CSV table of C-alpha atoms and ligand atoms in Angstrom, one decimal:
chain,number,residue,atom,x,y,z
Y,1,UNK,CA,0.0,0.0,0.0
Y,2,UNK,CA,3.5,2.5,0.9
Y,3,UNK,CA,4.6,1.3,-1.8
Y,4,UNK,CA,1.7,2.5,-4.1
Y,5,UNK,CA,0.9,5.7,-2.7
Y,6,UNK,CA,4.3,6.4,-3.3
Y,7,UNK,CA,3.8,6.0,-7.2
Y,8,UNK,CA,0.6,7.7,-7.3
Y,9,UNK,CA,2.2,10.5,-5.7
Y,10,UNK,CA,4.8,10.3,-8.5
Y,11,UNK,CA,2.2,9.9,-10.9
Y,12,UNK,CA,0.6,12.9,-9.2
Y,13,UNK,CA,3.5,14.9,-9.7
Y,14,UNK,CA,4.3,14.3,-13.2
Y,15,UNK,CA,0.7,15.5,-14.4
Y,16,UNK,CA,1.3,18.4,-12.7
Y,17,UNK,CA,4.7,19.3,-13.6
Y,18,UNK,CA,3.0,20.9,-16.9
Y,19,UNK,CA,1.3,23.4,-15.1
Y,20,UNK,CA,2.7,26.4,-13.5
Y,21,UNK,CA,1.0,26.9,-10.7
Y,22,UNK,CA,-1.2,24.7,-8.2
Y,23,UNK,CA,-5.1,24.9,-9.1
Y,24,UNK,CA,-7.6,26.2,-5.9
Y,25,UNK,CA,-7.6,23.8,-3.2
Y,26,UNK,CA,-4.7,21.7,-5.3
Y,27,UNK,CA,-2.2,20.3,-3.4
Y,28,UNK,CA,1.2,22.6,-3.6
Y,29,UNK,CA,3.6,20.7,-1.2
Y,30,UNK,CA,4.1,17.6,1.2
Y,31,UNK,CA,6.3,14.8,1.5
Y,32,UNK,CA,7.0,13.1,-2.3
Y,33,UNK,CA,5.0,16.0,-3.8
Y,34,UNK,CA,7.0,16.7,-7.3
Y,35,UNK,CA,4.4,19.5,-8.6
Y,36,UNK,CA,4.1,23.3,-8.4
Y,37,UNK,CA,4.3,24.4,-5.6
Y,38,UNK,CA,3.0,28.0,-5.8
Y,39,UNK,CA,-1.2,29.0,-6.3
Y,40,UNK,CA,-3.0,30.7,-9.0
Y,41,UNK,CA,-3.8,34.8,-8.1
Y,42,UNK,CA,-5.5,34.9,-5.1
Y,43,UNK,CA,-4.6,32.0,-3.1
Y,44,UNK,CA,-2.4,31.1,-1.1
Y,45,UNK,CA,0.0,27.6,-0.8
Y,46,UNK,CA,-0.7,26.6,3.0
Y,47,UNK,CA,1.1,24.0,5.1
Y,48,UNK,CA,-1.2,21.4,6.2
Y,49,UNK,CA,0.9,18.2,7.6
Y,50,UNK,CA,3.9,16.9,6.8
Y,51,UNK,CA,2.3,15.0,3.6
Y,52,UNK,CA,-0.2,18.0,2.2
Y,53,UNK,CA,0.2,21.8,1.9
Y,54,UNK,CA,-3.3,22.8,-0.2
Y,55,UNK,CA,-4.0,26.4,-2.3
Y,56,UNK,CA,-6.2,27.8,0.1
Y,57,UNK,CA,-8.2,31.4,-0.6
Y,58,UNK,CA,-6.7,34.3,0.8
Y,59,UNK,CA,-4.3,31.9,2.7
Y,60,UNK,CA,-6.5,30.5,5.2
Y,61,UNK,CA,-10.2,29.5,4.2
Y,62,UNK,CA,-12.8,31.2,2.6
Y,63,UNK,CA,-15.7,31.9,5.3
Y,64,UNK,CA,-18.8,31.4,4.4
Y,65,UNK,CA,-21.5,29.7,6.9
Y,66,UNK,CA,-23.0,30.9,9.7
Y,67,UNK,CA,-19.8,31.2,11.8
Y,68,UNK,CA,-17.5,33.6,11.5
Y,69,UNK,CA,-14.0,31.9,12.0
Y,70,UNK,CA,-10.8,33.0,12.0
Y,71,UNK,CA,-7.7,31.6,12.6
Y,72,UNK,CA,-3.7,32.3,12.9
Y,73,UNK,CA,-2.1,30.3,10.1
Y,74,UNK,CA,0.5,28.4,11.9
Y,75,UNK,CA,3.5,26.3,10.6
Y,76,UNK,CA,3.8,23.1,12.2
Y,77,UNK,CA,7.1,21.9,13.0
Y,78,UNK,CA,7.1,18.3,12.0
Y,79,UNK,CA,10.4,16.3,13.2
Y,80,UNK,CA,12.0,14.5,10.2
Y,81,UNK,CA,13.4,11.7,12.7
Y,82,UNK,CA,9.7,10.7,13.9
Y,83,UNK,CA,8.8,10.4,9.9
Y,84,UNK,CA,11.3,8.6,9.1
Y,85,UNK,CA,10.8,6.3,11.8
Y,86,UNK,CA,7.0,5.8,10.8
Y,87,UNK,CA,8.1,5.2,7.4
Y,88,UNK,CA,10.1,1.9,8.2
Y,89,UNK,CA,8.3,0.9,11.0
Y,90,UNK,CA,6.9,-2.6,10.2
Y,91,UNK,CA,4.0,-4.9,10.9
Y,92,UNK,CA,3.8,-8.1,12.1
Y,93,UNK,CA,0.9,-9.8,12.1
Y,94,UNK,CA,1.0,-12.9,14.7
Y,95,UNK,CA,-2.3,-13.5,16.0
Y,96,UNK,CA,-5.0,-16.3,14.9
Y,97,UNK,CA,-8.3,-16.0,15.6
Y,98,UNK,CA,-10.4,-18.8,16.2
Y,99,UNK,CA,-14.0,-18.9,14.7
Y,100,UNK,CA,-16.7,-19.3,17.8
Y,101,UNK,CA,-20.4,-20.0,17.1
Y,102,UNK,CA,-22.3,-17.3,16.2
Y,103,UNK,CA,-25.9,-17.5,18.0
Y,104,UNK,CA,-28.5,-16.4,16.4
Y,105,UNK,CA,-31.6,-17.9,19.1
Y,106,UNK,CA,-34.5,-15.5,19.1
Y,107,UNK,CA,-32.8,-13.2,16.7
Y,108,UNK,CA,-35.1,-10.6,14.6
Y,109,UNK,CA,-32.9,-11.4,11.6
Y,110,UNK,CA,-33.4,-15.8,11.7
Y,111,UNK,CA,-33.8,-16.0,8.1
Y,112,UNK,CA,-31.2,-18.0,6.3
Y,113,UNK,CA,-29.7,-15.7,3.3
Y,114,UNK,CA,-26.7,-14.7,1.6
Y,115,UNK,CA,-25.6,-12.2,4.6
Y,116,UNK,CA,-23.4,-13.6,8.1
Y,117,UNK,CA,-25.6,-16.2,9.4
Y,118,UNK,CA,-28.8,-15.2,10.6
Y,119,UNK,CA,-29.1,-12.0,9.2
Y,120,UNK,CA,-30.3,-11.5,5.3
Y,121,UNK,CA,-29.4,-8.2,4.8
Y,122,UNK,CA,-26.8,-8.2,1.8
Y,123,UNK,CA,-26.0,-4.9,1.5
Y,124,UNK,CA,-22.6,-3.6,2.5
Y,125,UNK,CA,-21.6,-1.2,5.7
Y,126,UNK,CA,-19.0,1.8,4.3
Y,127,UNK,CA,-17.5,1.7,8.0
Y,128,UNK,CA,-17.1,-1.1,10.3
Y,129,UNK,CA,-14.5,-1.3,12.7
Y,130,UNK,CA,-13.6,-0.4,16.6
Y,131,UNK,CA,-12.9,2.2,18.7
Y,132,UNK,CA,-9.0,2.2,19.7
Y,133,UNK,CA,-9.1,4.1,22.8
Y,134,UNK,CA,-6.1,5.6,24.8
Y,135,UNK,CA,-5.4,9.5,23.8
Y,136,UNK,CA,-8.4,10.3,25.3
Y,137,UNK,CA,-7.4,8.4,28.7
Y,138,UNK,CA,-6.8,10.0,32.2
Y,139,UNK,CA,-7.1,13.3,33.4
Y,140,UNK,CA,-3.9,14.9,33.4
Y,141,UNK,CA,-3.4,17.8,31.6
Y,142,UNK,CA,-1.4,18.0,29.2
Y,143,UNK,CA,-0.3,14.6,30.7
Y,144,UNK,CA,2.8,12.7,30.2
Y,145,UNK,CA,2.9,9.8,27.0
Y,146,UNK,CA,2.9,6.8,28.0
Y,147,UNK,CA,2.3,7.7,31.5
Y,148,UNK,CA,-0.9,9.3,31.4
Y,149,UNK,CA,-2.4,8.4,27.8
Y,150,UNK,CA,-1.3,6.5,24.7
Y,151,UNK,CA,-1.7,6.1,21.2
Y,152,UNK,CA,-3.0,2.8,19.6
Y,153,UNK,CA,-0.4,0.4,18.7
Y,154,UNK,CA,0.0,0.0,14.7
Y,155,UNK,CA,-0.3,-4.0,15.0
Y,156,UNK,CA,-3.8,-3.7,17.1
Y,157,UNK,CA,-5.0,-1.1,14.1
Y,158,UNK,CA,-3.3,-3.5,11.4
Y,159,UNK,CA,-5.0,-6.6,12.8
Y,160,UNK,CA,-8.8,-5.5,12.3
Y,161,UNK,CA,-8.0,-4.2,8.7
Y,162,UNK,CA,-6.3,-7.6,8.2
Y,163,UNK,CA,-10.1,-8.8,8.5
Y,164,UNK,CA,-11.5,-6.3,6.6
Y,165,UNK,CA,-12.8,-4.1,9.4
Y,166,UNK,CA,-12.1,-1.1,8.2
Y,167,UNK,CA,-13.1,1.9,10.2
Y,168,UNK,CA,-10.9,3.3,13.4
Y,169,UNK,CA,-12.7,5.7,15.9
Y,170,UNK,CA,-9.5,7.2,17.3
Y,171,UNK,CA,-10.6,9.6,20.9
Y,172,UNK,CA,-8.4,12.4,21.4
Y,173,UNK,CA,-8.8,14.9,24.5
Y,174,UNK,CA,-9.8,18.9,23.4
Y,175,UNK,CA,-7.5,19.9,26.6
Y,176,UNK,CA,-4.2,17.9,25.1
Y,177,UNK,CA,-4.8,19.9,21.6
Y,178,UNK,CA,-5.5,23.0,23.3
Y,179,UNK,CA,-4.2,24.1,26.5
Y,180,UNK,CA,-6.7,25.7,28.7
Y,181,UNK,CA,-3.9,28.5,29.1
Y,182,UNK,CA,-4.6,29.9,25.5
Y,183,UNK,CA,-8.0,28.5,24.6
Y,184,UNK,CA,-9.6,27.1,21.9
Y,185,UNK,CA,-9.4,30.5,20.0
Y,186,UNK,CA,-5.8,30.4,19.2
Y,187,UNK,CA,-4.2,27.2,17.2
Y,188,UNK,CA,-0.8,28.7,17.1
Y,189,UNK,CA,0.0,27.5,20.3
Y,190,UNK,CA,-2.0,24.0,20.4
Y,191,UNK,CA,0.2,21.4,21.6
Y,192,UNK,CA,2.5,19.8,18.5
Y,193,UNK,CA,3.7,17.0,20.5
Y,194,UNK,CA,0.1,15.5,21.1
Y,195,UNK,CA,-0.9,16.6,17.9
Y,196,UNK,CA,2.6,14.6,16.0
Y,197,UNK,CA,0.7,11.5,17.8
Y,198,UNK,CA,-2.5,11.9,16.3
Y,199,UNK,CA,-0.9,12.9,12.6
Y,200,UNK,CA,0.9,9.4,12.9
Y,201,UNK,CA,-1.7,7.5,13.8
Y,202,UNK,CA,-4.4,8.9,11.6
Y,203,UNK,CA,-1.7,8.5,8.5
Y,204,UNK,CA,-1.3,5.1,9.7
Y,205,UNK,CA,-4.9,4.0,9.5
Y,206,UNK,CA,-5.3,5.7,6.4
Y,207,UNK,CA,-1.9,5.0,4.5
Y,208,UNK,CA,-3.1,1.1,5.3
Y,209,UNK,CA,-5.9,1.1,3.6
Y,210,UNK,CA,-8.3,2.6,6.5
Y,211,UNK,CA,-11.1,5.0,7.8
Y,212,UNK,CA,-10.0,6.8,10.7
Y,213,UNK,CA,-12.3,8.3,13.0
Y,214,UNK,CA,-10.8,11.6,14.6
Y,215,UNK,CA,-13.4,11.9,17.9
Y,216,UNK,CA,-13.2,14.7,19.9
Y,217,UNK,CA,-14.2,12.6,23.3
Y,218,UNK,CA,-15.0,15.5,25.5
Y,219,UNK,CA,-18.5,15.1,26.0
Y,220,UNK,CA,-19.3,18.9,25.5
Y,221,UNK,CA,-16.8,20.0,28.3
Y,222,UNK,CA,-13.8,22.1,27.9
Y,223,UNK,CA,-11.5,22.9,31.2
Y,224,UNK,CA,-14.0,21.2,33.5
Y,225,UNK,CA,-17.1,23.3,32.8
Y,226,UNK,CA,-19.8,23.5,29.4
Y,227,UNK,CA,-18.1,24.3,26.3
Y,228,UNK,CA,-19.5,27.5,25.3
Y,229,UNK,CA,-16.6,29.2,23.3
Y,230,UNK,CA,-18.8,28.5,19.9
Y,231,UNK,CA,-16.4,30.6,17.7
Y,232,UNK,CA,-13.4,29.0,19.3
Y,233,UNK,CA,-14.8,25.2,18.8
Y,234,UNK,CA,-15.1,26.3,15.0
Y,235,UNK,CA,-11.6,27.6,14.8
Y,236,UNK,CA,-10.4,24.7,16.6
Y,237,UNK,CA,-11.8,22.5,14.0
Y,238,UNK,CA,-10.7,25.0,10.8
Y,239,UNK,CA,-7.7,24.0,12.3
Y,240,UNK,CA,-7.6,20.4,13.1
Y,241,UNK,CA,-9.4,19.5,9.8
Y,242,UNK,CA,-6.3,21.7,7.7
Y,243,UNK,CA,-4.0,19.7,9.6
Y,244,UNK,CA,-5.2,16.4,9.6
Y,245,UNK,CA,-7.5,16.2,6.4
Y,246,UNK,CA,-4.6,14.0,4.3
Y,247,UNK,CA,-6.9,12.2,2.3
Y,248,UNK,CA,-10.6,11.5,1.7
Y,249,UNK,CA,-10.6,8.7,4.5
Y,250,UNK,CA,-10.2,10.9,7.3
Y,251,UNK,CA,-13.2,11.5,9.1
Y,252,UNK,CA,-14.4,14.0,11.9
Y,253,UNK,CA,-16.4,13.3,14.6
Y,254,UNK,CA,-17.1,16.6,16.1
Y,255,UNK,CA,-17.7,15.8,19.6
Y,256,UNK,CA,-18.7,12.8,21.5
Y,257,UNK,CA,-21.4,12.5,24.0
Y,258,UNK,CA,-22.7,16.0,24.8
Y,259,UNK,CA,-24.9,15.5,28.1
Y,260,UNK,CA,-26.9,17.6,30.5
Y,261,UNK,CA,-26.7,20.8,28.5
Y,262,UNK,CA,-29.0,23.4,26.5
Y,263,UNK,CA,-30.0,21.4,23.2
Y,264,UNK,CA,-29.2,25.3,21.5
Y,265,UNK,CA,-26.0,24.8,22.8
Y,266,UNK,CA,-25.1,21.3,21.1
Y,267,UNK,CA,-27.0,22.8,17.6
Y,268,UNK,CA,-24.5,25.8,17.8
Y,269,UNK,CA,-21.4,23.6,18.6
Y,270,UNK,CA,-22.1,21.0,15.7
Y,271,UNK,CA,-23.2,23.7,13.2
Y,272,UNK,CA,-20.0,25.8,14.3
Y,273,UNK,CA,-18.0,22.2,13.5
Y,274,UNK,CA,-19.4,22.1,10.5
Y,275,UNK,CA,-19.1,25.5,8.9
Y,276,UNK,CA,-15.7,25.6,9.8
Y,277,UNK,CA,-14.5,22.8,8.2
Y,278,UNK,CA,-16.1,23.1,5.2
Y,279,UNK,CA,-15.1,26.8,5.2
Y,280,UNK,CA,-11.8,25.0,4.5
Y,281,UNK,CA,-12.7,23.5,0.9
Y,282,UNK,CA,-12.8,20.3,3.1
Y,283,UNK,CA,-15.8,17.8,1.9
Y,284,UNK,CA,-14.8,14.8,4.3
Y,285,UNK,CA,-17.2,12.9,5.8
Y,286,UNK,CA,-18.6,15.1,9.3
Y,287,UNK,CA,-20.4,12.9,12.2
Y,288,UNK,CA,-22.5,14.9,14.6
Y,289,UNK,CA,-23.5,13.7,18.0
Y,290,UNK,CA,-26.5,14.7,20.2
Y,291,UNK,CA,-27.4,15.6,23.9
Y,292,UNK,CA,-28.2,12.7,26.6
Y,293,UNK,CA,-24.9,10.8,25.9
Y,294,UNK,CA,-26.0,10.5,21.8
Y,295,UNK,CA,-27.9,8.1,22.9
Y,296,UNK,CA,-29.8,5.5,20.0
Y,297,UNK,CA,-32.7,4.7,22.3
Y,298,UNK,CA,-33.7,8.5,23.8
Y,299,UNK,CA,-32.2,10.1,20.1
Y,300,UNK,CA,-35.9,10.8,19.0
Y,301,UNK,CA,-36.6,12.3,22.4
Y,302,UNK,CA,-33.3,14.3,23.3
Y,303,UNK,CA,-31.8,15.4,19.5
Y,304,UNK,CA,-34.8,16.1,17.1
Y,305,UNK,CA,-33.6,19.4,16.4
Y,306,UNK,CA,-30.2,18.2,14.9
Y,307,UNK,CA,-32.1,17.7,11.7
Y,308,UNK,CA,-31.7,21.5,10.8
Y,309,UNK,CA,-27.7,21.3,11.3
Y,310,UNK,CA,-26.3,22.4,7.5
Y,311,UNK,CA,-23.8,21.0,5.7
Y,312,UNK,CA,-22.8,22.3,2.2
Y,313,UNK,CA,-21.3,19.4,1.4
Y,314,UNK,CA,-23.5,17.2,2.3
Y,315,UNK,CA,-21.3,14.9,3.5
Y,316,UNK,CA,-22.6,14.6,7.2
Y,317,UNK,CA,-24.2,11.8,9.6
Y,318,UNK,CA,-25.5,11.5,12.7
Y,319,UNK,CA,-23.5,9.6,15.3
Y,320,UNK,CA,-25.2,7.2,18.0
Y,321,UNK,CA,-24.3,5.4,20.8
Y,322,UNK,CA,-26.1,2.3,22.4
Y,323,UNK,CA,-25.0,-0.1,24.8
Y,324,UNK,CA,-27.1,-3.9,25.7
Y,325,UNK,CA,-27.0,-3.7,29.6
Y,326,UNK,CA,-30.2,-2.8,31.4
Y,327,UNK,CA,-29.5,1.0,32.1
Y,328,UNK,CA,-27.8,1.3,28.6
Y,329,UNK,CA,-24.4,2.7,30.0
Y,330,UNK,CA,-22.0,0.1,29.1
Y,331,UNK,CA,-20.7,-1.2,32.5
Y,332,UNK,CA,-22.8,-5.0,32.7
Y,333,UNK,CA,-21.8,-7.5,31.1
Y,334,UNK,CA,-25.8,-9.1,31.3
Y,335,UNK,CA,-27.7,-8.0,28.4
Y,336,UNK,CA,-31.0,-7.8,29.0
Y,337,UNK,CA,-32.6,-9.7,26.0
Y,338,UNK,CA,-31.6,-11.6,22.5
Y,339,UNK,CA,-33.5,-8.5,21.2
Y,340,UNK,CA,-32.4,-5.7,23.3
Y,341,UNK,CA,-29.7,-4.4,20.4
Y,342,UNK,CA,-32.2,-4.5,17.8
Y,343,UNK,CA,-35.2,-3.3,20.0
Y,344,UNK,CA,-33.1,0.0,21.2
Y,345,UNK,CA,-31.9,1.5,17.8
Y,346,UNK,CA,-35.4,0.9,16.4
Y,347,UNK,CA,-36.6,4.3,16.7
Y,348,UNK,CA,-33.6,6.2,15.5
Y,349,UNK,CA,-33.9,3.9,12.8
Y,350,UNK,CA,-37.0,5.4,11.6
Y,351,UNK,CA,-35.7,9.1,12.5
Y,352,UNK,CA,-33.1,8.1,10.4
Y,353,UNK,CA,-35.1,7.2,7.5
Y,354,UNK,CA,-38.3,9.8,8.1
Y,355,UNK,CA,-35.4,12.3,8.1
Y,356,UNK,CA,-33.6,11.1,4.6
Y,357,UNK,CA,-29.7,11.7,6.5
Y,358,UNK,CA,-27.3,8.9,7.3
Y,359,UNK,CA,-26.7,8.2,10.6
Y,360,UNK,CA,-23.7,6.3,12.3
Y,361,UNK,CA,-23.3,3.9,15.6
Y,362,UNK,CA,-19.9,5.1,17.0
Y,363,UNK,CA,-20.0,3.0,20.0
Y,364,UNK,CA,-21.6,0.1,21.3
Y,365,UNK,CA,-20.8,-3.1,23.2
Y,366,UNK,CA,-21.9,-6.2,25.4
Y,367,UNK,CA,-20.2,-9.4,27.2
Y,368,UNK,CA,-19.1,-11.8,25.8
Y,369,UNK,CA,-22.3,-14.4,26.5
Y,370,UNK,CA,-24.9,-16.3,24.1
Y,371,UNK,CA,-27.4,-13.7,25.5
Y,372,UNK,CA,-25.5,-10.7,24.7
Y,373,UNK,CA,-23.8,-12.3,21.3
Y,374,UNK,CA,-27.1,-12.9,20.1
Y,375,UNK,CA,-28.2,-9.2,21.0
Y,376,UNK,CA,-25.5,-7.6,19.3
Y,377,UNK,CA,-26.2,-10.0,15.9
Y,378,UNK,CA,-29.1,-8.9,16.0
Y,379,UNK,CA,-28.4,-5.0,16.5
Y,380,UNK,CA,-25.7,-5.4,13.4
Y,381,UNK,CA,-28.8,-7.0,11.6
Y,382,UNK,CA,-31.4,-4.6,12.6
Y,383,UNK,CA,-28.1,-2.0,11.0
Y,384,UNK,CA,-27.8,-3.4,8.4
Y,385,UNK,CA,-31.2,-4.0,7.4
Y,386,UNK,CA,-31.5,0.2,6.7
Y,387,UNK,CA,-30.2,1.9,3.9
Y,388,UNK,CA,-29.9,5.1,6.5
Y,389,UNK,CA,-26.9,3.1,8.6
Y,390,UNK,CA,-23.5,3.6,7.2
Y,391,UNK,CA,-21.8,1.7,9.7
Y,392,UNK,CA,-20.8,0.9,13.7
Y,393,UNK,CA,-17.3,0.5,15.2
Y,394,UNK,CA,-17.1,-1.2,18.8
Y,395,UNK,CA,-16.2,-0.3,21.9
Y,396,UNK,CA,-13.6,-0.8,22.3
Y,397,UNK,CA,-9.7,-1.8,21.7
Y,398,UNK,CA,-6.5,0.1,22.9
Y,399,UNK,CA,-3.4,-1.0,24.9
Y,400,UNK,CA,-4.3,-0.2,27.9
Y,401,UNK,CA,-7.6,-1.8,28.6
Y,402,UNK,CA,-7.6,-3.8,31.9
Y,403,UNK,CA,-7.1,-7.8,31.3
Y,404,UNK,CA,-11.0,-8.5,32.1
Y,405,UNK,CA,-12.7,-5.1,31.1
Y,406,UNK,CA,-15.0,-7.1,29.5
Y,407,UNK,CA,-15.7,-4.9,26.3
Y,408,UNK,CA,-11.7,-4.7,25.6
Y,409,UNK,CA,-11.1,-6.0,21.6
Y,410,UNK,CA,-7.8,-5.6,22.3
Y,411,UNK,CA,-5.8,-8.1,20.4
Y,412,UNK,CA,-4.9,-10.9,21.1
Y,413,UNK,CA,-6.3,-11.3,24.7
Y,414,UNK,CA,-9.3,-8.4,25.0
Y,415,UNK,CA,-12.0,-10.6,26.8
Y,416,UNK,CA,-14.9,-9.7,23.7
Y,417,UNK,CA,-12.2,-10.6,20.8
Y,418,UNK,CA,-13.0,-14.6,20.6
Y,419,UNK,CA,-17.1,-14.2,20.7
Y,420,UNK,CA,-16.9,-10.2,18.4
Y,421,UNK,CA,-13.9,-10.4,16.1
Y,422,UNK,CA,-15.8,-13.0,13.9
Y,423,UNK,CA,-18.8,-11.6,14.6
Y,424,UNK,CA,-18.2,-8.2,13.9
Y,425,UNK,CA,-16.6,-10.0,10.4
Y,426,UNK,CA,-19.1,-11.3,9.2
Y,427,UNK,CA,-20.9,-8.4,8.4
Y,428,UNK,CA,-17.8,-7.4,6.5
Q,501,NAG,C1,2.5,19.0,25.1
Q,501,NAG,O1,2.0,17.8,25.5
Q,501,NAG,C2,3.0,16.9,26.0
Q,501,NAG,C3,2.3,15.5,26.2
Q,501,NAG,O2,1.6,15.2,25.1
Q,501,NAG,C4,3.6,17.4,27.2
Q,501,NAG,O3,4.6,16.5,27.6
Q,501,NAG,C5,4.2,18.8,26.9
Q,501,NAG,O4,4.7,19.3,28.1
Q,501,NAG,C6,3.2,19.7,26.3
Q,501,NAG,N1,3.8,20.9,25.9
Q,501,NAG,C7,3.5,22.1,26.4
Q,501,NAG,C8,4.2,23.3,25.8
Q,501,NAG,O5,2.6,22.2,27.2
């Protein structure tokens, strides 16, 4: 995959060799980059990440939306050793997985068909995959790596795109980009050291052949109180989405799990998000989240208002969470019926559909029992089954997962890998 990106870079290069000057939005620099490396009248060539600088109007975004955003230009110091040692770094892939039963008992989706065994649906998901968790871990601010937080390992990322799950939620904390010191407003002085961890990780995921997830996992807090710095969430994600935007498989999810705050608040927030990335020329795939923990089952209750949020590119869904145990919050391994998974996203289903968007299930989970298995078949079935669900990645993987957390997909030993690694492949 290196090996062919390199080439098509080349390729890239040559074509554009003939012209003189970068074309609007273009790319005009970055790592192997061979073509012009200057902009047409009236834009400006603008240092993204070590792999893209893009013709950008005026230098830095166009406006346009609702938000008015501005932002300091900043050149990121990228160290040439840490590239170069992401460039050789290699994989090894070790682990085996052994194929458990799949138990489909009391199921909605019985019916014997093309699609993984008791589910018909034949359609494909665009993103299926885990959550790798780490970044986000902790409290400490900024924290210490490998102390405090870490970053997925590439052999954990490289084993589920090995088996063709393809999407990688990746939480990062808002206070490790941006120190509280300086605020949101301000991306000069965000923190390049965190930052240098999420550029490697994200280029892993996609340079292999991935989708990653960038998740802001801050769950509408900033500094310990309510983010309400609208303008300076926007800049913060003019910025983030320049910098990190490498290629069309990047994704941002804009915030995860807003709770116990003004429903205005979360519209202004995402719409903010939004405007400001797109401000950038950036069409990537947005994922908004919604009050009450984005939860599937109170959605239609808590977040009908989302459905006015505006995207010019319309290139947007709406992100859900749902977990199997009784109170829906993850932390049982008892599920409380075969059905439960299926039952609970039912009527975001139809808000889904009534609405015409596409939504997204960013994080669910369950033990590893016939109970629970059968509950979560049926929820990828019940998925699957709509046209409006793009996909779902599981909660979760990452390194430093205790031994019997019982929704670690850690490889090889997380306690849900035997019963959901085949499971989650077989809707592949
Ligand atoms: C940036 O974050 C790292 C940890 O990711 C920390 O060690 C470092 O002190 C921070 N830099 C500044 C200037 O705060």
């Amino acid at each position: 995959m290196k090996s062919d990106l390199v080439l098509l870079a080349a390729l890239a290069g040559l074509t554009q060799r003939a012209a003189a000057q970068a074309q609007p939005y273009g790319q005009c620099g970055g790592v192997n980059f061979n073509g012009p490396t200057s902009c047409t009248s009236g834009w400006t060539c603008t240092y993204s990440n070590p792999y893209y600088s893009q013709c950008l109007p005026g230098g830095n975004g166009g406006g346009g939306g609702t938000v008015t955003v501005t932002v300091t230009t900043t050149s990121y110091q990228y160290s040439t050793t840490t590239v170069t040692d992401y460039q050789t770094d290699t994989v090894t892939e070790t682990d085996t997985v052994t194929e458990t039963e799949t138990v489909t008992e009391g199921s909605p989706c019985t019916t014997d068909g093309p699609g993984p065994t008791g589910c018909d649906a034949t359609r494909s998901f665009d993103l299926l995959g885990v959550n790798e968790a780490g970044a986000e871990f902790g409290t400490a601010v900024p924290g210490r790596l490998g102390k405090d937080y870490t970053w997925p390992t590439f052999d954990s990322i490289q084993y589920f795109l090995d088996r063709g799950l393809n999407a990688i939620r990746v939480p990062i904390m808002l206070e490790r980009v941006a120190p509280p010191s300086s605020g949101l407003k301000n991306p000069a002085t965000y923190n390049q050291t965190y930052l240098s961890g999420l550029y490697q990780t994200v280029s892993y995921i996609t340079n292999s052949g991935g989708k990653a997830i960038i998740d802001i996992h801050n769950y509408g807090r900033y500094n310990g109180d309510i983010l309400t710095d609208v303008e300076g969430f926007g800049n913060m994600w003019q910025a983030l989405s320049q910098w990190t935007a490498f290629n069309d498989n990047v994704i941002f999810d804009l915030m995860n799990e807003y709770h116990d705050m003004d429903n205005g608040l979360v519209f202004q927030l995402n719409q903010a998000g939004l405007s400001a990335i797109r401000s950038n020329g950036i069409s990537n795939l947005i994922l908004v989240e919604g009050n009450s923990w984005s939860g599937a089952w109170t959605w239609v209750d808590n977040n009908d208002m989302l459905k006015y949020l505006t995207d010019t590119a319309g290139n947007m869904a709406y992100e859900m969470h749902q977990y199997l145990d009784s109170d829906g919050s993850g932390t049982s391994d008892q599920c409380d019926s075969d059905t439960v998974g299926a039952d609970r996203i039912s009527s975001a289903t139809q808000w889904c559909e009534d609405n015409g968007v596409k939504c997204f299930l960013g994080e669910f989970g369950a033990g590893s029992n016939d109970q629970c298995a059968a509950a979560v078949n049926g929820l990828l079935c019940a998925l699957k089954s709509s046209d409006a669900w793009i996909g779902a990645t599981w909660w979760a993987a990452g390194p430093w997962w205790p031994s019997d957390y019982f929704q670690s997909i850690e490889p090889p030993n997380g306690v849900a890998v035997d019963t959901y690694v085949p499971l989650l492949q077989s809707y592949v």
